[in-house]
Amino acid sequence: MAATTQSPEKTKKPETHEFQAETRQLLDIVIHSLYSNKEIFLRELISNASDALDRLRYEALENQELLEDDDTLGIRLETDPEARTLTISDNGVGMSHDEVIANIGTIAKSGTRELMAQIREAKNPEATAELIGQFGVGFYSAFMVANEVELVTRRAGTEEAWRWKSSGDGAYTLEKTEIPGRGTRITLKLKAVDEDNGLGDFTDTHVLRGIVKRHSDFVAYPILTKESRQEPKKDENGDEIKKEDGEVETLTVIEDVTLNSMQPIWTRPESGVEDSEYAEFYRHISHDWTEPLDKILLHAEGRIEYRALLFLPSKAPFDLFYRDSQHGLRLYVKRVMIKERFEELLPLYLRFVKGVVDSADLPLNVSREMVQQDRHITQMRKWLTKKVLDHLALVQKTDEEKYQTFWREFGKVLKEGVSMDFDNREKILPLLYFKSSHTESGEEEAPNLTSLNQYIERMKEDQEEIYYLTGDSVAQVESSPHLEAFRDKGYEVLYLIDPVDEIMVQSVSDFEDKALKSVGKGTVDLGSEEEKKQAEEELEESKKTYEELMKKLQTLLDEWVKEVRLSQRLTKSPACLVGSEFDMSPHLERLLRQTEGADVPVQKRILELNPKHTILEKLQARFDENEDDPILADYAHLLFGHSLLAEGSELPDPSRFNQLVAQLMTSGL
Ligand code: ADP
């Protein structure tokens, strides 16, 4: 945290603070710049100013006095080519002493630490730039173009103003000052012009005009600057005055010009807006420096009227799965921002969507509490959810590559929707992808992703169920003995290897009238009627042969398993463990055990043995000779342990298992 060396109350001298360690590292990277496009510093500062104005306008709805006698909100750029300074000022909400320390000396974003660790490990400048780009450096980008930055600010409704100053070298000073108006004024002492390194002349209004057009045109407040122009001089009759040589005499007029068009981008017809403008707007609201993957422009008319401009990011943010991560859409009422992150507008499983919603029907002075109960909000949420899901379905249908990118980044979040949003389940399920045992043209390759519909298209004629197996990883699921019969007979099995999959399958029993069935649970009967009948007969035969041995093994393993039976799902392995139809899967049991404080009772499972395996034949021979042969107990434990390891579970008594294996190894030599 920042360390205060002097308190402002006792002395008029500036306090010196050190930047938080992460901030210092970030500043270092910014200063030894990785960005060739340095002009974007202006976009960042204007964006902050615009946010500060939004906040003021919103706070003033409840407290008019905050506006004092200055209710023309705007952003101003001033330059001094001689002193080489550029000043960006706003009459927004400003910052208090503590807010300056919290906002400007600290990076209060979750994930910063992790990001810094990744940056330190990054191999080259491009990789670093990409990482940082996902995060954005906001205010600090000023240090790309300035040797020194001074920020003077006064919080609306307070008297005290504060001057913050830094050269970006690890520390900053903060001192009390006085200024007439509220808001924030940032003065940059610019580095020398160096076009080759992206340092244009940022004291030139034409240069600034271009930058504003490119990056900040949509800002809803005027971005003003003074421009001079020559005007003919006129006499009292309004006639132009001519010089001796006949030339018109001119005079220099300095006036305010507005650099941006100020039109809210979501109200403009899509055909008239460049993609780059949408991208800039996305950056403004998301604080994400990468390009959005896609946008959704919506307009609802009728009983309630609102517009929305939503974006799908191209990269998952670092904090997507953090409990305290911030999300939500920006809510405007008749162009006035009411809330920067309004979480109620979309369900949690769509939290990756960024954007704005502008409503014409909510009252302007709605309190935050009221907004949450407003029935308009419930309707908007329903409608927005449906629109986002419909849009995803459209992308899935029309742009496979884009959808795959989306899926890689946000698929796990979308899956949460299956158990969270019953009403939209039918829309969500077709959007999901899973790894599966299916490979193209029968080659050995990494498992493909498949949707449930694609799975159904490939189902065998006699197949009525969608098969799946849950587990920790593809490798673990693929080596599972449960897959053997399915693989041999050519039935595709979905690999559900995300933790969220377990919760998902608990809440879906079928898709398109096909039941979802775990290959690790219940009994298996695959094949045509003919084949099933034959398998049934063979099983009956084996049951007769092994009946007594099964009973014996059951007694020996009574403490661990609820049943020992013959299997139809094994073709190679001697044994595996299965659950009853409604049992928890071993994977879910493991996940729950990892949850702090969870008391997960041990579930007894069923040990299935392969009647065609030689081990069983030989055990039967031993059993026939001597029903109490101690080797039967040893083998019962070996088979049980072997099955546990195959599914990735822990052994209840590893040392006994180890001893038995050592014994076996010795006797095998
Ligand atoms: P971000 O804008 O992504 O939050 P910044 O580093 O750009 O990150 O800014 C940090 C914080 O500083 C802002 O969230 C805001 O609270 C505060 N801030 C920055 N500029 C201004 C400003 N012009 N007026 C008021 N507050 C500001």
XYZ file of C-alpha atoms and ligand atoms in Angstrom:
696
model
C 0.000 0.000 0.000
C 1.016 3.588 -0.371
C 3.089 4.899 2.502
C 2.384 8.388 3.784
C 5.441 10.106 5.084
C 3.835 13.390 6.036
C 0.308 14.281 6.955
C -1.326 17.203 5.142
C -2.884 18.552 8.338
C 0.407 19.249 10.078
C 2.329 20.752 7.254
C 1.759 22.530 4.001
C 4.562 20.538 2.387
C 3.511 17.932 -0.135
C 3.051 14.391 1.081
C 5.211 11.861 -0.734
C 3.700 8.498 -1.529
C 5.129 5.446 -3.158
C 3.251 3.640 -5.829
C 1.936 0.215 -5.015
C 4.457 -2.378 -6.270
C 2.219 -3.564 -9.118
C 1.551 -0.010 -10.225
C 5.278 0.685 -10.320
C 5.896 -2.359 -12.470
C 3.086 -1.396 -14.777
C 4.407 2.142 -15.070
C 7.807 0.801 -15.906
C 6.381 -1.185 -18.781
C 4.337 1.771 -19.982
C 7.278 4.148 -19.903
C 9.646 1.819 -21.712
C 6.825 1.703 -24.053
C 5.504 -1.282 -25.807
C 2.875 0.587 -27.710
C 3.730 2.068 -31.027
C 0.356 3.773 -31.041
C 1.040 6.290 -28.307
C -1.725 8.703 -29.268
C -4.261 6.509 -27.458
C -3.225 8.167 -24.187
C -5.683 10.917 -25.120
C -8.531 8.475 -25.550
C -7.832 7.100 -22.069
C -7.810 10.508 -20.403
C -10.914 11.647 -22.268
C -12.622 8.409 -21.384
C -11.901 8.983 -17.692
C -13.153 12.559 -17.969
C -16.349 11.381 -19.625
C -16.884 8.809 -16.847
C -16.357 11.551 -14.250
C -18.983 13.704 -15.966
C -21.404 10.775 -16.105
C -20.937 10.237 -12.396
C -21.507 13.877 -11.610
C -24.646 14.027 -13.724
C -25.990 10.968 -11.966
C -25.148 12.200 -8.468
C -26.673 15.579 -9.295
C -30.021 13.923 -9.956
C -30.346 13.530 -6.218
C -28.278 16.509 -5.193
C -28.610 19.511 -7.481
C -26.169 21.508 -5.382
C -23.254 19.509 -6.708
C -23.574 21.422 -9.970
C -22.884 24.702 -8.143
C -23.413 27.340 -10.807
C -21.682 25.371 -13.493
C -24.046 22.977 -15.268
C -22.515 23.041 -18.735
C -20.624 19.792 -18.652
C -17.667 19.309 -20.905
C -14.059 18.385 -21.504
C -11.441 20.879 -22.520
C -8.056 20.476 -24.201
C -5.546 23.309 -23.861
C -2.078 23.448 -25.313
C 1.018 25.512 -24.828
C 3.440 24.798 -27.676
C 6.230 26.795 -26.050
C 6.079 25.125 -22.672
C 5.189 21.877 -24.488
C 2.238 21.093 -22.276
C -1.165 19.623 -22.950
C -3.964 19.980 -20.419
C -7.112 17.878 -20.310
C -9.738 19.180 -17.929
C -13.275 18.226 -17.038
C -15.871 19.674 -14.682
C -16.948 16.218 -13.585
C -17.164 14.655 -10.181
C -13.480 15.080 -9.271
C -11.668 13.169 -6.531
C -11.128 13.598 -2.817
C -7.725 13.159 -1.154
C -8.418 9.496 -0.411
C -9.900 8.837 -3.821
C -6.756 10.155 -5.490
C -4.650 7.770 -3.434
C -6.972 4.840 -4.040
C -7.499 5.454 -7.763
C -4.262 6.903 -9.012
C -1.656 5.258 -6.797
C -3.117 1.805 -6.839
C -4.408 -0.552 -9.423
C -7.582 -1.682 -7.799
C -8.287 -4.380 -10.283
C -8.525 -7.984 -9.356
C -6.102 -10.062 -11.329
C -3.324 -7.467 -11.465
C -0.970 -9.613 -9.475
C -1.552 -12.602 -11.728
C -1.203 -10.407 -14.777
C 2.128 -9.048 -13.566
C 3.386 -12.553 -12.957
C 2.446 -13.514 -16.497
C 4.068 -10.400 -17.881
C 7.304 -11.155 -16.070
C 7.287 -14.592 -17.667
C 6.427 -13.323 -21.138
C 9.149 -14.208 -23.599
C 9.129 -11.179 -25.894
C 7.816 -7.627 -26.128
C 4.918 -8.693 -28.384
C 3.697 -11.183 -25.815
C 3.976 -8.557 -23.098
C 2.111 -6.018 -25.205
C -0.668 -8.497 -25.828
C -1.038 -9.262 -22.142
C -1.072 -5.624 -21.177
C -3.448 -4.868 -24.016
C -6.040 -7.125 -22.472
C -5.805 -5.178 -19.302
C -5.403 -1.576 -20.341
C -3.389 0.915 -18.374
C -5.825 3.829 -18.401
C -4.496 6.900 -16.681
C -0.919 5.636 -16.667
C -0.805 5.728 -20.456
C -0.132 9.468 -19.981
C 3.440 8.489 -19.129
C 3.937 7.165 -22.649
C 3.964 10.743 -23.914
C 4.838 12.825 -20.849
C 7.869 13.141 -18.597
C 5.756 14.562 -15.865
C 2.071 14.467 -15.102
C 0.215 16.821 -12.802
C -3.358 16.231 -11.749
C -5.347 18.844 -9.860
C -8.758 17.816 -8.697
C -11.622 18.897 -6.516
C -14.440 16.584 -5.564
C -17.873 18.061 -6.356
C -19.525 19.306 -3.181
C -16.256 19.785 -1.266
C -13.905 22.725 -0.777
C -10.508 21.100 -0.775
C -8.560 20.560 -3.944
C -5.533 18.289 -4.376
C -2.482 18.457 -6.541
C -0.968 15.121 -7.532
C 2.340 15.057 -9.343
C 4.645 12.347 -10.604
C 7.383 11.624 -13.090
C 6.360 8.001 -13.137
C 9.476 6.994 -11.221
C 8.037 5.075 -8.311
C 6.679 7.918 -6.203
C 4.244 10.794 -6.374
C 3.514 13.855 -4.305
C 0.170 15.061 -3.105
C -0.578 18.476 -1.669
C -3.532 20.590 -0.822
C -4.395 23.421 -3.133
C -7.242 25.661 -4.148
C -9.077 25.858 -7.432
C -12.252 27.695 -8.363
C -14.231 24.974 -10.118
C -14.860 21.316 -9.365
C -13.449 18.509 -11.476
C -10.077 17.357 -12.678
C -7.343 19.006 -14.657
C -4.452 16.938 -15.944
C -1.373 18.648 -17.319
C 1.165 16.654 -19.287
C 4.694 17.865 -19.721
C 5.189 16.337 -23.147
C 8.209 14.432 -24.339
C 9.947 15.760 -27.424
C 8.235 15.117 -30.749
C 9.530 11.881 -32.226
C 7.297 10.779 -35.087
C 9.242 7.550 -35.632
C 8.328 6.455 -32.149
C 4.705 7.501 -32.305
C 5.218 10.817 -30.537
C 3.378 13.332 -32.656
C 3.073 17.007 -31.792
C 0.304 16.828 -29.238
C 0.284 20.601 -28.820
C -1.004 20.995 -32.366
C -4.818 21.291 -32.391
C -5.008 19.667 -35.819
C -3.233 16.651 -34.449
C -5.583 16.580 -31.465
C -8.620 16.939 -33.702
C -7.534 13.867 -35.661
C -6.978 11.820 -32.504
C -10.360 12.758 -31.074
C -12.093 11.869 -34.374
C -10.377 8.503 -34.459
C -10.833 7.453 -30.863
C -13.346 9.570 -28.975
C -15.935 10.878 -31.403
C -18.867 9.237 -29.584
C -18.145 10.846 -26.215
C -21.434 12.347 -25.067
C -19.921 15.631 -23.825
C -18.325 18.330 -25.940
C -14.560 18.032 -26.220
C -13.568 21.646 -26.675
C -10.397 23.357 -27.665
C -9.455 26.853 -28.715
C -8.670 27.360 -32.343
C -7.544 30.514 -34.018
C -8.608 31.621 -37.452
C -8.176 34.729 -39.586
C -11.211 36.901 -40.231
C -11.502 39.999 -42.446
C -11.369 43.201 -40.452
C -14.468 45.367 -40.897
C -15.215 49.036 -40.415
C -18.265 50.430 -38.596
C -20.369 49.994 -41.779
C -19.524 46.337 -41.884
C -17.276 46.708 -44.945
C -13.977 44.916 -45.273
C -10.942 47.090 -44.719
C -8.344 46.879 -47.425
C -4.649 47.494 -47.067
C -2.752 49.789 -49.399
C -1.785 46.922 -51.660
C -5.461 45.979 -51.994
C -5.243 42.888 -49.713
C -8.029 42.444 -47.154
C -6.866 43.254 -43.658
C -7.442 40.350 -41.263
C -7.657 39.789 -37.573
C -7.014 36.693 -35.505
C -10.084 35.264 -33.817
C -9.694 32.672 -31.108
C -12.781 30.603 -30.426
C -13.979 27.377 -28.920
C -14.456 24.508 -31.313
C -15.996 21.160 -30.532
C -13.891 18.276 -31.749
C -16.398 15.432 -31.496
C -19.835 14.804 -32.970
C -21.213 13.791 -29.536
C -23.896 11.524 -30.927
C -24.486 8.477 -28.769
C -23.288 5.665 -30.975
C -26.206 3.370 -30.127
C -28.691 5.858 -31.600
C -26.925 6.079 -34.941
C -27.991 3.819 -37.818
C -25.587 0.911 -38.077
C -24.797 1.599 -41.726
C -23.326 4.976 -40.844
C -20.950 3.765 -38.158
C -17.479 2.426 -38.897
C -16.340 -0.774 -37.196
C -13.455 1.173 -35.717
C -15.933 3.540 -34.048
C -17.741 0.638 -32.456
C -14.386 -0.741 -31.325
C -13.459 2.565 -29.689
C -16.777 2.755 -27.954
C -16.315 -0.796 -26.735
C -12.936 0.148 -25.271
C -14.489 3.130 -23.577
C -17.136 1.152 -21.741
C -15.208 -2.065 -21.163
C -11.733 -0.749 -20.330
C -10.548 -3.656 -22.436
C -7.962 -2.648 -25.008
C -8.527 -5.497 -27.401
C -11.015 -5.415 -30.266
C -14.450 -6.830 -29.524
C -15.285 -10.130 -31.188
C -18.788 -9.118 -32.154
C -21.506 -6.566 -31.533
C -25.270 -6.758 -31.131
C -27.340 -3.661 -31.848
C -30.882 -3.824 -30.514
C -33.887 -1.581 -30.593
C -37.154 -2.410 -28.880
C -40.267 -0.420 -29.564
C -43.723 -1.007 -28.270
C -44.939 -1.090 -24.719
C -41.496 -0.205 -23.496
C -38.818 1.414 -25.555
C -35.107 0.963 -25.280
C -31.979 0.559 -27.270
C -28.980 -1.574 -26.517
C -25.518 -1.927 -27.956
C -23.851 -5.082 -26.702
C -20.451 -6.596 -27.349
C -18.856 -9.998 -27.071
C -15.223 -9.541 -26.026
C -12.580 -11.457 -27.937
C -10.705 -12.461 -24.785
C -11.925 -13.656 -21.434
C -10.955 -11.193 -18.694
C -8.681 -12.422 -15.944
C -11.377 -12.181 -13.333
C -14.145 -14.009 -15.173
C -14.335 -16.653 -12.485
C -13.541 -14.483 -9.475
C -16.322 -14.176 -6.961
C -15.963 -10.394 -6.717
C -15.394 -9.744 -10.410
C -17.250 -6.768 -11.770
C -19.687 -7.118 -14.587
C -22.980 -5.713 -15.773
C -24.188 -3.423 -18.531
C -24.219 0.356 -18.455
C -27.693 1.627 -17.883
C -28.766 4.958 -19.345
C -32.164 6.546 -18.996
C -32.789 8.953 -21.866
C -29.018 9.245 -22.407
C -28.204 9.887 -18.744
C -26.024 7.230 -17.209
C -27.734 5.737 -14.177
C -25.369 2.940 -13.366
C -21.983 1.970 -14.732
C -22.322 -1.721 -14.051
C -25.874 -2.827 -13.725
C -25.833 -6.523 -13.005
C -29.571 -7.180 -13.143
C -29.838 -6.675 -16.880
C -28.398 -10.069 -17.762
C -28.134 -13.371 -15.930
C -24.798 -14.290 -14.373
C -23.988 -16.852 -17.041
C -23.913 -14.036 -19.632
C -21.634 -11.865 -17.492
C -19.036 -11.685 -20.256
C -21.334 -9.466 -22.363
C -20.417 -5.769 -22.286
C -22.480 -2.873 -23.467
C -25.055 -0.197 -22.839
C -28.805 -0.197 -22.499
C -30.655 3.089 -22.921
C -34.244 3.131 -21.741
C -36.841 5.739 -22.562
C -39.345 4.513 -19.985
C -37.591 4.374 -16.644
C -37.957 7.506 -14.535
C -34.797 9.599 -14.562
C -34.651 9.910 -10.825
C -34.894 6.196 -10.116
C -32.974 5.212 -7.061
C -30.732 2.205 -7.286
C -33.100 0.210 -5.084
C -36.078 1.056 -7.246
C -34.283 0.090 -10.396
C -33.769 -3.338 -9.004
C -37.447 -3.926 -8.436
C -38.746 -2.226 -11.491
C -40.797 -4.521 -13.676
C -39.302 -2.902 -16.758
C -35.990 -4.258 -15.668
C -37.350 -7.778 -15.414
C -38.774 -7.463 -18.909
C -35.580 -5.999 -20.286
C -33.557 -8.770 -18.741
C -35.775 -11.409 -20.311
C -35.620 -9.747 -23.664
C -31.871 -9.074 -23.587
C -31.145 -12.654 -22.523
C -33.206 -14.016 -25.372
C -31.563 -11.656 -27.856
C -28.046 -12.564 -26.766
C -28.788 -16.294 -26.990
C -30.426 -15.848 -30.410
C -27.417 -13.902 -31.576
C -25.047 -16.614 -30.392
C -27.112 -19.178 -32.312
C -26.850 -17.016 -35.408
C -23.075 -16.725 -35.109
C -22.822 -20.454 -34.534
C -24.740 -21.037 -37.748
C -23.087 -18.444 -39.939
C -19.546 -17.999 -38.680
C -18.065 -21.193 -37.312
C -14.639 -19.703 -36.676
C -15.966 -16.755 -34.739
C -18.171 -19.011 -32.688
C -15.248 -21.288 -31.851
C -13.274 -18.276 -30.601
C -16.215 -17.267 -28.486
C -16.583 -20.802 -27.222
C -12.928 -21.141 -26.222
C -13.104 -17.970 -24.168
C -16.578 -18.121 -22.662
C -17.981 -21.617 -23.168
C -17.515 -22.601 -19.548
C -19.518 -19.594 -18.397
C -22.328 -20.216 -20.857
C -22.608 -23.803 -19.601
C -23.533 -22.465 -16.175
C -26.781 -21.322 -17.781
C -28.064 -24.860 -18.217
C -28.598 -25.305 -14.502
C -29.310 -21.614 -13.778
C -31.865 -20.659 -16.396
C -34.550 -23.252 -16.822
C -36.621 -21.073 -19.175
C -33.836 -20.782 -21.709
C -32.362 -24.242 -21.410
C -33.621 -25.264 -24.851
C -31.787 -22.292 -26.339
C -28.573 -22.864 -24.407
C -28.092 -26.598 -24.937
C -27.605 -26.439 -28.739
C -24.939 -23.749 -28.197
C -22.705 -26.050 -26.173
C -19.691 -27.982 -27.386
C -17.981 -30.997 -25.888
C -14.924 -33.078 -26.548
C -15.865 -36.528 -27.684
C -14.526 -39.925 -28.655
C -15.465 -39.257 -32.267
C -12.557 -38.618 -34.597
C -12.757 -37.724 -38.244
C -12.111 -40.600 -40.678
C -11.192 -42.877 -37.816
C -7.709 -41.408 -37.456
C -5.952 -41.131 -34.143
C -6.069 -37.445 -33.324
C -6.958 -35.039 -30.591
C -10.649 -35.263 -29.782
C -12.858 -32.889 -31.721
C -15.435 -30.572 -30.304
C -18.986 -31.516 -31.034
C -22.371 -29.972 -30.375
C -25.232 -32.126 -29.159
C -26.939 -31.802 -32.531
C -23.824 -32.973 -34.348
C -23.663 -35.901 -31.949
C -27.267 -36.831 -32.701
C -26.615 -36.699 -36.436
C -23.879 -39.291 -36.001
C -25.843 -41.579 -33.678
C -26.128 -45.195 -34.736
C -29.470 -46.438 -35.955
C -30.227 -48.505 -32.889
C -28.927 -45.857 -30.476
C -31.444 -44.104 -28.280
C -29.293 -42.334 -25.734
C -26.568 -39.712 -25.702
C -23.584 -41.250 -23.932
C -21.149 -39.291 -21.824
C -18.470 -39.791 -19.222
C -17.330 -37.187 -16.716
C -13.738 -36.842 -15.529
C -10.781 -34.561 -14.876
C -9.143 -34.617 -18.273
C -9.330 -36.098 -21.740
C -6.437 -38.422 -20.910
C -8.153 -39.720 -17.823
C -11.522 -40.205 -19.490
C -9.971 -41.844 -22.540
C -8.140 -44.410 -20.474
C -11.272 -45.300 -18.578
C -12.318 -48.948 -18.874
C -15.928 -47.798 -19.045
C -15.394 -46.724 -22.626
C -14.171 -50.083 -23.901
C -17.403 -51.618 -25.172
C -18.582 -48.275 -26.563
C -15.364 -47.800 -28.426
C -15.302 -51.366 -29.764
C -18.833 -51.131 -31.043
C -18.369 -47.621 -32.449
C -20.650 -45.637 -30.135
C -19.602 -42.049 -29.600
C -19.133 -40.852 -26.018
C -18.969 -37.213 -24.924
C -16.124 -36.314 -22.577
C -17.425 -33.965 -19.909
C -14.258 -32.693 -18.321
C -15.145 -29.217 -17.007
C -16.172 -29.060 -13.355
C -19.338 -27.234 -14.451
C -20.303 -30.239 -16.604
C -21.120 -32.317 -13.546
C -23.599 -29.735 -12.357
C -24.965 -29.388 -15.847
C -25.729 -33.089 -16.369
C -27.445 -33.192 -13.003
C -30.035 -30.803 -14.352
C -30.562 -32.113 -17.869
C -32.124 -35.488 -18.418
C -32.481 -35.324 -22.168
C -31.883 -33.374 -25.343
C -34.156 -33.640 -28.404
C -35.926 -36.585 -26.754
C -32.672 -38.481 -26.337
C -31.789 -39.303 -22.754
C -28.329 -38.346 -21.535
C -26.664 -41.387 -20.080
C -23.395 -41.783 -18.252
C -21.374 -44.765 -19.432
C -20.168 -45.129 -15.867
C -23.573 -45.738 -14.396
C -26.267 -48.411 -14.571
C -26.093 -51.304 -16.965
C -25.114 -51.358 -20.581
C -26.799 -53.000 -23.505
C -25.487 -51.979 -26.867
C -26.133 -53.233 -30.369
C -29.030 -54.453 -32.469
C -31.876 -56.480 -31.009
C -30.151 -59.577 -32.259
C -26.833 -58.659 -30.643
C -28.482 -57.665 -27.390
C -30.258 -60.990 -27.213
C -27.076 -62.872 -27.811
C -25.186 -60.824 -25.220
C -27.959 -61.454 -22.734
C -27.720 -65.201 -23.271
C -23.944 -65.175 -22.878
C -24.256 -63.177 -19.673
C -26.787 -65.611 -18.249
C -24.386 -68.428 -19.029
C -21.460 -66.628 -17.310
C -23.609 -65.809 -14.321
C -24.207 -69.504 -13.791
C -20.494 -70.238 -14.076
C -19.337 -67.517 -11.686
C -22.247 -67.266 -9.270
C -20.463 -68.635 -6.221
C -17.201 -66.783 -6.931
C -19.115 -63.503 -7.180
C -20.683 -64.120 -3.787
C -17.283 -64.885 -2.321
C -15.706 -61.715 -3.720
C -18.664 -59.711 -2.522
C -18.062 -60.915 1.048
C -14.379 -60.107 0.786
C -15.047 -56.554 -0.417
C -18.179 -55.897 1.549
C -16.665 -52.916 3.329
C -15.943 -51.129 0.021
C -18.504 -52.088 -2.609
C -22.237 -52.645 -2.587
C -22.248 -55.301 -5.270
C -19.894 -57.438 -7.317
C -21.338 -58.399 -10.693
C -20.424 -59.429 -14.218
C -19.935 -56.724 -16.785
C -21.035 -56.133 -20.350
C -19.086 -52.949 -20.793
C -15.566 -54.363 -20.551
C -13.697 -55.862 -23.453
C -10.053 -55.498 -22.383
C -9.855 -54.568 -18.719
C -10.577 -57.133 -16.016
C -12.691 -54.839 -13.839
C -14.217 -51.410 -13.317
C -16.370 -49.573 -10.816
C -19.773 -48.260 -11.763
C -22.511 -46.320 -10.044
C -26.219 -46.968 -9.850
C -28.333 -44.826 -12.145
C -28.711 -41.958 -9.664
C -25.393 -42.142 -7.834
C -22.911 -39.316 -7.776
C -20.093 -39.844 -10.255
C -16.629 -40.410 -8.730
C -15.524 -37.195 -10.445
C -18.263 -35.185 -8.732
C -17.402 -36.854 -5.450
C -13.794 -35.736 -5.861
C -14.859 -32.203 -6.763
C -17.101 -31.969 -3.732
C -14.372 -33.239 -1.456
C -12.174 -30.390 -2.652
C -14.834 -27.910 -1.580
C -14.014 -26.539 1.794
C -16.206 -27.738 4.615
C -18.140 -30.175 2.432
C -19.051 -33.370 4.234
C -19.250 -35.910 1.446
C -20.320 -39.366 2.582
C -18.465 -42.292 1.014
C -20.655 -43.922 -1.599
C -20.347 -47.619 -2.116
C -20.180 -48.494 -5.790
C -20.557 -51.614 -7.901
C -17.502 -53.643 -8.940
C -18.019 -55.096 -12.389
C -15.820 -57.933 -13.572
C -15.133 -58.953 -17.143
C -16.395 -62.521 -17.621
C -14.168 -62.972 -20.661
C -10.963 -62.059 -18.889
C -8.458 -64.797 -18.010
C -8.084 -63.454 -14.476
C -11.650 -64.431 -13.773
C -11.219 -67.880 -15.290
C -8.103 -68.517 -13.216
C -9.653 -67.213 -10.031
C -12.569 -69.536 -10.605
C -10.120 -72.445 -10.904
C -8.520 -71.478 -7.574
C -11.917 -71.099 -6.028
C -12.954 -74.547 -7.251
C -9.865 -76.024 -5.609
C -10.157 -74.214 -2.315
C -12.962 -71.813 -1.474
C -10.842 -70.231 1.269
C -7.630 -69.787 -0.684
C -6.112 -66.528 0.726
C -5.157 -65.501 -2.798
C -8.842 -64.738 -3.437
C -8.800 -61.908 -0.879
C -5.580 -60.526 -2.327
C -6.989 -60.517 -5.842
C -10.258 -58.997 -4.713
C -8.251 -56.064 -3.377
C -6.050 -55.850 -6.416
C -9.048 -55.739 -8.742
C -10.742 -53.139 -6.604
C -7.623 -50.937 -6.408
C -6.964 -51.341 -10.110
C -10.493 -50.085 -10.874
C -10.126 -47.109 -8.555
C -6.879 -46.038 -10.176
C -8.362 -46.407 -13.660
C -11.029 -43.813 -12.906
C -8.644 -41.438 -11.143
C -9.864 -42.070 -7.602
C -7.737 -42.543 -4.530
C -7.045 -45.920 -2.973
C -8.537 -46.422 0.492
C -5.486 -48.449 1.592
C -2.549 -47.633 -0.683
C 0.079 -49.488 1.366
C -1.796 -52.746 1.197
C -2.240 -52.315 -2.545
C 1.458 -51.610 -2.941
C 2.449 -54.669 -1.000
C 0.205 -56.816 -3.125
C 1.669 -55.402 -6.313
C 5.226 -55.992 -5.015
C 4.298 -59.558 -4.173
C 2.890 -60.055 -7.651
C 5.993 -58.610 -9.243
C 8.183 -60.990 -7.312
C 6.152 -64.024 -8.192
C 6.041 -63.020 -11.821
C 9.797 -63.239 -12.238
P -9.940 2.895 -15.201
O -10.434 4.131 -15.868
O -9.791 1.741 -16.111
O -10.656 2.588 -13.936
P -7.654 4.543 -14.751
O -6.270 4.212 -14.302
O -7.762 5.218 -16.050
O -8.435 3.189 -14.755
O -8.365 5.429 -13.670
C -8.443 4.980 -12.354
C -9.539 5.686 -11.605
O -9.190 7.035 -11.340
C -10.859 5.793 -12.334
O -11.611 4.609 -12.214
C -11.504 6.986 -11.616
O -12.092 6.562 -10.410
C -10.321 7.849 -11.285
N -10.178 8.922 -12.292
C -9.343 8.951 -13.343
N -9.499 10.079 -14.057
C -10.463 10.803 -13.438
C -11.101 12.059 -13.683
N -10.788 12.817 -14.744
N -12.043 12.477 -12.799
C -12.378 11.719 -11.730
N -11.836 10.533 -11.470
C -10.886 10.063 -12.296
